[in-house]
C-alpha positions as a printed Julia matrix, in Angstrom:
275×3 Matrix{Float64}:
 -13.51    2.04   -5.76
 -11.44   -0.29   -8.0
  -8.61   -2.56   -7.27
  -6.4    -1.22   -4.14
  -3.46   -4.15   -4.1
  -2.28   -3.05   -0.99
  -1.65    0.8    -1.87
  -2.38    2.54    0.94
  -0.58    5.83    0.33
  -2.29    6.02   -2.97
  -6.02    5.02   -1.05
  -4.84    7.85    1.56
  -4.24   10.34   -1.17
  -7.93    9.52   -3.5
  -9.91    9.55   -0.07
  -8.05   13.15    0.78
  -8.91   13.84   -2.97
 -12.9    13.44   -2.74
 -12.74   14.79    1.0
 -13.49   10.83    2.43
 -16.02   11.54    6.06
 -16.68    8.17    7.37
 -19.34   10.01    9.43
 -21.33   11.26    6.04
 -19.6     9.18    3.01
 -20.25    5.5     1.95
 -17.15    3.44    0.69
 -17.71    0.3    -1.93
 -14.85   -1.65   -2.3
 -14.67   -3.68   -5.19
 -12.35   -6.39   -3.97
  -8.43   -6.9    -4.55
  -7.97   -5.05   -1.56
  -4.24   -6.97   -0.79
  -1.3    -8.0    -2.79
   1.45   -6.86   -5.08
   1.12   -3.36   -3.05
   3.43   -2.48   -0.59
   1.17   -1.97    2.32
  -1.42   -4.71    2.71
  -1.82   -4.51    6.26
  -2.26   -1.01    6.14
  -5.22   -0.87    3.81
  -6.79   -4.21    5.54
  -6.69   -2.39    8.9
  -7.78    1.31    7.51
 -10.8    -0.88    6.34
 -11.8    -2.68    9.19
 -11.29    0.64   11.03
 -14.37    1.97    8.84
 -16.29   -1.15    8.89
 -19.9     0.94    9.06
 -18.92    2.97    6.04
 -16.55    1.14    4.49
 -17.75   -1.93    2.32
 -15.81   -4.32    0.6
 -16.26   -7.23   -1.46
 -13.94  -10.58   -2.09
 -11.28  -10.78   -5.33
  -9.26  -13.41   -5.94
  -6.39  -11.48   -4.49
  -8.2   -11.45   -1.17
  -8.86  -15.24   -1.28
  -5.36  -16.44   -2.67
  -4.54  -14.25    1.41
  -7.16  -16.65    3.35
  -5.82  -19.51    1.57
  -2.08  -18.51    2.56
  -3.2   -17.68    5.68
  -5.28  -21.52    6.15
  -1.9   -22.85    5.03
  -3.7   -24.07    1.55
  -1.77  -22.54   -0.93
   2.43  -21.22   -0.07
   3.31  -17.91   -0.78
   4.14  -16.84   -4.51
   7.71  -15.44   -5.48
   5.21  -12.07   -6.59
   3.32  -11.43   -3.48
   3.63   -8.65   -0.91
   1.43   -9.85    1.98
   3.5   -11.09    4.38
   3.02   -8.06    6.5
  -0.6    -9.04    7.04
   0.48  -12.74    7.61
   3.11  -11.68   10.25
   0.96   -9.08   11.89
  -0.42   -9.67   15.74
  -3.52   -8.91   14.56
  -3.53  -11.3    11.67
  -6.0   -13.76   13.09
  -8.86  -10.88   13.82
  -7.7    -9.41    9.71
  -8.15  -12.73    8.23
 -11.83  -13.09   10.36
 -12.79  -10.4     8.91
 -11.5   -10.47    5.76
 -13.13  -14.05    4.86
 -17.16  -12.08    6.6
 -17.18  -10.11    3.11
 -19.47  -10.62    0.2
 -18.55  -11.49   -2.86
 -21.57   -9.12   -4.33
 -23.87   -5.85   -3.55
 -26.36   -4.51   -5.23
 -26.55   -0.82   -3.52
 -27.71    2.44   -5.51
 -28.86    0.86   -8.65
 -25.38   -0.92   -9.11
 -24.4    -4.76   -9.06
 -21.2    -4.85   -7.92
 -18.75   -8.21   -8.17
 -15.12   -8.39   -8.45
 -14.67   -9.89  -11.77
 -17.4   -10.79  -13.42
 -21.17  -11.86  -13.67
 -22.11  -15.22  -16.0
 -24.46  -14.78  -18.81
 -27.18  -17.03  -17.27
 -27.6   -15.75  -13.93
 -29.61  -12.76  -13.17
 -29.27  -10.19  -10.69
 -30.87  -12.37   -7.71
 -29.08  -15.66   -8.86
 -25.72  -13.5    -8.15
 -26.86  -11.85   -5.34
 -27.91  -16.05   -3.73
 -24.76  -17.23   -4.76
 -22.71  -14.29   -3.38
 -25.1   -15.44    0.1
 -24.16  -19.03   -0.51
 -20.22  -18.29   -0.51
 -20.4   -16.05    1.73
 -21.6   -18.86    4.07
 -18.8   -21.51    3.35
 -16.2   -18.87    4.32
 -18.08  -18.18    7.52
 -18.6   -21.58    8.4
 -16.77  -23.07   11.43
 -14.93  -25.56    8.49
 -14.6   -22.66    6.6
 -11.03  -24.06    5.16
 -12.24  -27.31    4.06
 -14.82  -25.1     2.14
 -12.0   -22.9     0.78
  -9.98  -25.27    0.02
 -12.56  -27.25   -2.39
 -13.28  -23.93   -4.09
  -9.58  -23.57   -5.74
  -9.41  -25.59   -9.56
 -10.55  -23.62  -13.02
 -13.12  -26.89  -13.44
 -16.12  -26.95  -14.5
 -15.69  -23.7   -16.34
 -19.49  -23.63  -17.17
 -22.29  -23.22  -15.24
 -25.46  -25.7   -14.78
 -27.92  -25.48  -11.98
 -27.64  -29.11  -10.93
 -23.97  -29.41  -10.35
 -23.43  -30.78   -6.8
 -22.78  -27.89   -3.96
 -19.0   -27.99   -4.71
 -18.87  -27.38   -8.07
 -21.5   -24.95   -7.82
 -20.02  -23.09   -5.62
 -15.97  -23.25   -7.41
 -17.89  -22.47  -10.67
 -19.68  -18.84   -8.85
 -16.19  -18.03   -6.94
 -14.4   -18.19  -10.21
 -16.93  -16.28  -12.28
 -17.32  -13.68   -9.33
 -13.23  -13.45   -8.61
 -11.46  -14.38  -11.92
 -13.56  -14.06  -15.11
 -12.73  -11.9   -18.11
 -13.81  -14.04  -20.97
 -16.8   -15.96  -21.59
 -18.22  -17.82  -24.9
 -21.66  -17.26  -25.81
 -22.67  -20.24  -24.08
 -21.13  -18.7   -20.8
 -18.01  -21.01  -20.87
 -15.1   -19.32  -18.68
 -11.61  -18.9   -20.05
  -8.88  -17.9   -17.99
  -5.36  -17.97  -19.46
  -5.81  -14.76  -21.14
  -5.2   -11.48  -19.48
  -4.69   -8.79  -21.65
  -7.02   -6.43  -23.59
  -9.89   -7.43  -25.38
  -8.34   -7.97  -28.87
  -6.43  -10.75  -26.97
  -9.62  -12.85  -26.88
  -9.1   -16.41  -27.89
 -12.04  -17.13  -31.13
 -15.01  -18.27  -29.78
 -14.68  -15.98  -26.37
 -15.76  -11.96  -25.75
 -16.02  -10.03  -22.36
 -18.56  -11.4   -20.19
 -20.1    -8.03  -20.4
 -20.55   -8.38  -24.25
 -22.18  -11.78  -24.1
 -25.92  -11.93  -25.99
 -28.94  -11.8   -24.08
 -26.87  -11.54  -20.52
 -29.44  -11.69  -18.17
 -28.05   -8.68  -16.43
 -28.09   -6.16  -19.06
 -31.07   -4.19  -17.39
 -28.39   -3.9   -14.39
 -25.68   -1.57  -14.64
 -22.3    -3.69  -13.3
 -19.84   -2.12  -11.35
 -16.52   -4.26  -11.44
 -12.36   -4.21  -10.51
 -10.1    -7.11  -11.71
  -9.48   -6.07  -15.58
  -6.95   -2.79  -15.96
  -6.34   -3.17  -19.4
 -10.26   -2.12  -20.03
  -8.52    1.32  -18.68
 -11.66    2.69  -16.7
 -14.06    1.4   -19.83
 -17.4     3.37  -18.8
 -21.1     3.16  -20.41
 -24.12    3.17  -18.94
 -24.53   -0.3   -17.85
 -20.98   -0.61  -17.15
 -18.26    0.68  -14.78
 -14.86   -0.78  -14.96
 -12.64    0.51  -11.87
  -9.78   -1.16  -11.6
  -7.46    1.06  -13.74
  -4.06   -0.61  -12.95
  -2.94    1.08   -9.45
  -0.28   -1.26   -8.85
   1.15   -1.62  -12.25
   1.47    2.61  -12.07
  -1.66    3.56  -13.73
  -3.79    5.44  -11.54
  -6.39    3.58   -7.95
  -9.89    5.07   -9.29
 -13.51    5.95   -7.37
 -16.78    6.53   -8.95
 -19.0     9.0    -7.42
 -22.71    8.11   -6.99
 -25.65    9.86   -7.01
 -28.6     8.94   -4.85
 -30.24    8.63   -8.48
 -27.39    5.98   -9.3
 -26.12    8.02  -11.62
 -22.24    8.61  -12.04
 -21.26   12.15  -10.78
 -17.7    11.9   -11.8
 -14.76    9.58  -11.7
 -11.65   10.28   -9.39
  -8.36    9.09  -10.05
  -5.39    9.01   -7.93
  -1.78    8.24   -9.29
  -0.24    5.04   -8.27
   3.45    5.8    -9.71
   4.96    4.13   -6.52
   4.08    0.86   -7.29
   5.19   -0.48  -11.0
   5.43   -3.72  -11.42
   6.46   -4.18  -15.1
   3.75   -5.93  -16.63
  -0.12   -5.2   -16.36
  -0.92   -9.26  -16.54
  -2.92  -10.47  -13.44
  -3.77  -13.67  -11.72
């Protein structure tokens, strides 16, 4: 399932839609579950509420919350998640909130937020997902959090010290859209693809990406408006800017059955531009 942003009524009305059993049905989250949407602490606690069927990974929406939260970053004029801030329950949200991955690899799919580099392969993700994972779990877990935040280095290299390792896989994993060949990560641009800067593609349309043989499921793009081929599932098809909050079906073959939308009309922001 794609981006969420806090819009519960719309997740209420897809998981009506496909007939949702937490006793029978698996749920894959594909992170952005808070923010911009007008009911954060609804969706946060309808989640936690379905913990054994209802998996979700990390966006950068999710983080920029733990970092509010951790008093590392102040509120922005744009978001909606005081509700989960002020809530009595906050403290238990926010633990488990920061105990999800950042990526799965369930029914054939690799699933991440944003995006996967060029260079890494399916197990290099999978590590680093493990590795950040661990820093947000950590009993200094905001000291870890804190060093993650900063859009430098924007390239990957095996030796980088822990730190920059690990700021270098959040921001691939939460925030990329655009790469260079050479798996350099641009950021500014938020648009559709024809908005590219020269030199920079979709990470997805990189050469020789060592994850080609993997089919990607991601969120964190709705301009890409649902893009589906066979090695690639874009979900995040703009809920909160009133497009539509969109689930794939799976097959226990991995294939996709169908693709479910429900409209997000509720929710329009203006503009379909990001963080």
């Amino acid at each position: 399932m794609g981006d969420v942003q806090g819009c519960h009524a719309a997740l209420k009305r897809l998981l009506h839609t496909i007939d949702f059993s937490p006793s029978r049905d698996t749920l894959y989250f594909l992170g952005d579950l808070v923010n911009r949407g007008p009911d954060s602490l609804g969706v946060l606690r309808q989640l936690r509420q379905w913990s054994g069927s209802a998996h979700a990974l990390l966006g950068n929406h999710d983080i920029h919350l733990l970092a509010v939260h951790a008093g590392i970053l102040p509120l922005h004029a744009s978001d909606t998640v005081q509700d989960v801030l002020n809530a009595p329950d906050a403290a238990d949200l926010m633990d488990w909130l920061r105990d999800r991955p950042f990526a799965f690899h369930e029914h054939g799919w690799l699933m991440v937020h944003a995006g996967v580099l060029p260079s890494w392969d399916m197990a290099q993700t999978l590590d680093l997902s493990q590795e950040l994972h661990m820093a947000l779990t950590d009993a200094n877990w905001v000291e870890q959090l804190r060093a993650l935040f900063g859009s430098q280095p924007a390239h990957w290299r095996d030796d980088w010290p822990r730190t920059e390792r690990l700021r270098v896989a959040v921001n691939a994993l939460t925030r990329m859209r655009l790469c260079s060949a050479d798996g350099e990560m641009e950021f500014k641009t938020k648009d559709n693809i024809e908005a590219a800067p020269p030199g920079f593609m979709p990470w997805f349309d990189v050469p020789n990406r060592r994850t080609a043989n993997v089919p990607v499921a991601f969120g964190h793009w709705s301009t890409l408006a649902g893009l589906q081929r066979p090695d690639l599932l874009a979900l995040d098809t703009g809920c909160v800017w009133g497009g539509s909050l969109s689930a794939a079906e799976i097959n226990p073959q991995g294939d996709v059955s169908r693709v479910v939308h429900s409209d997000c009309s509720q929710t329009i922001l203006g503009s379909s531009k990001d963080n």
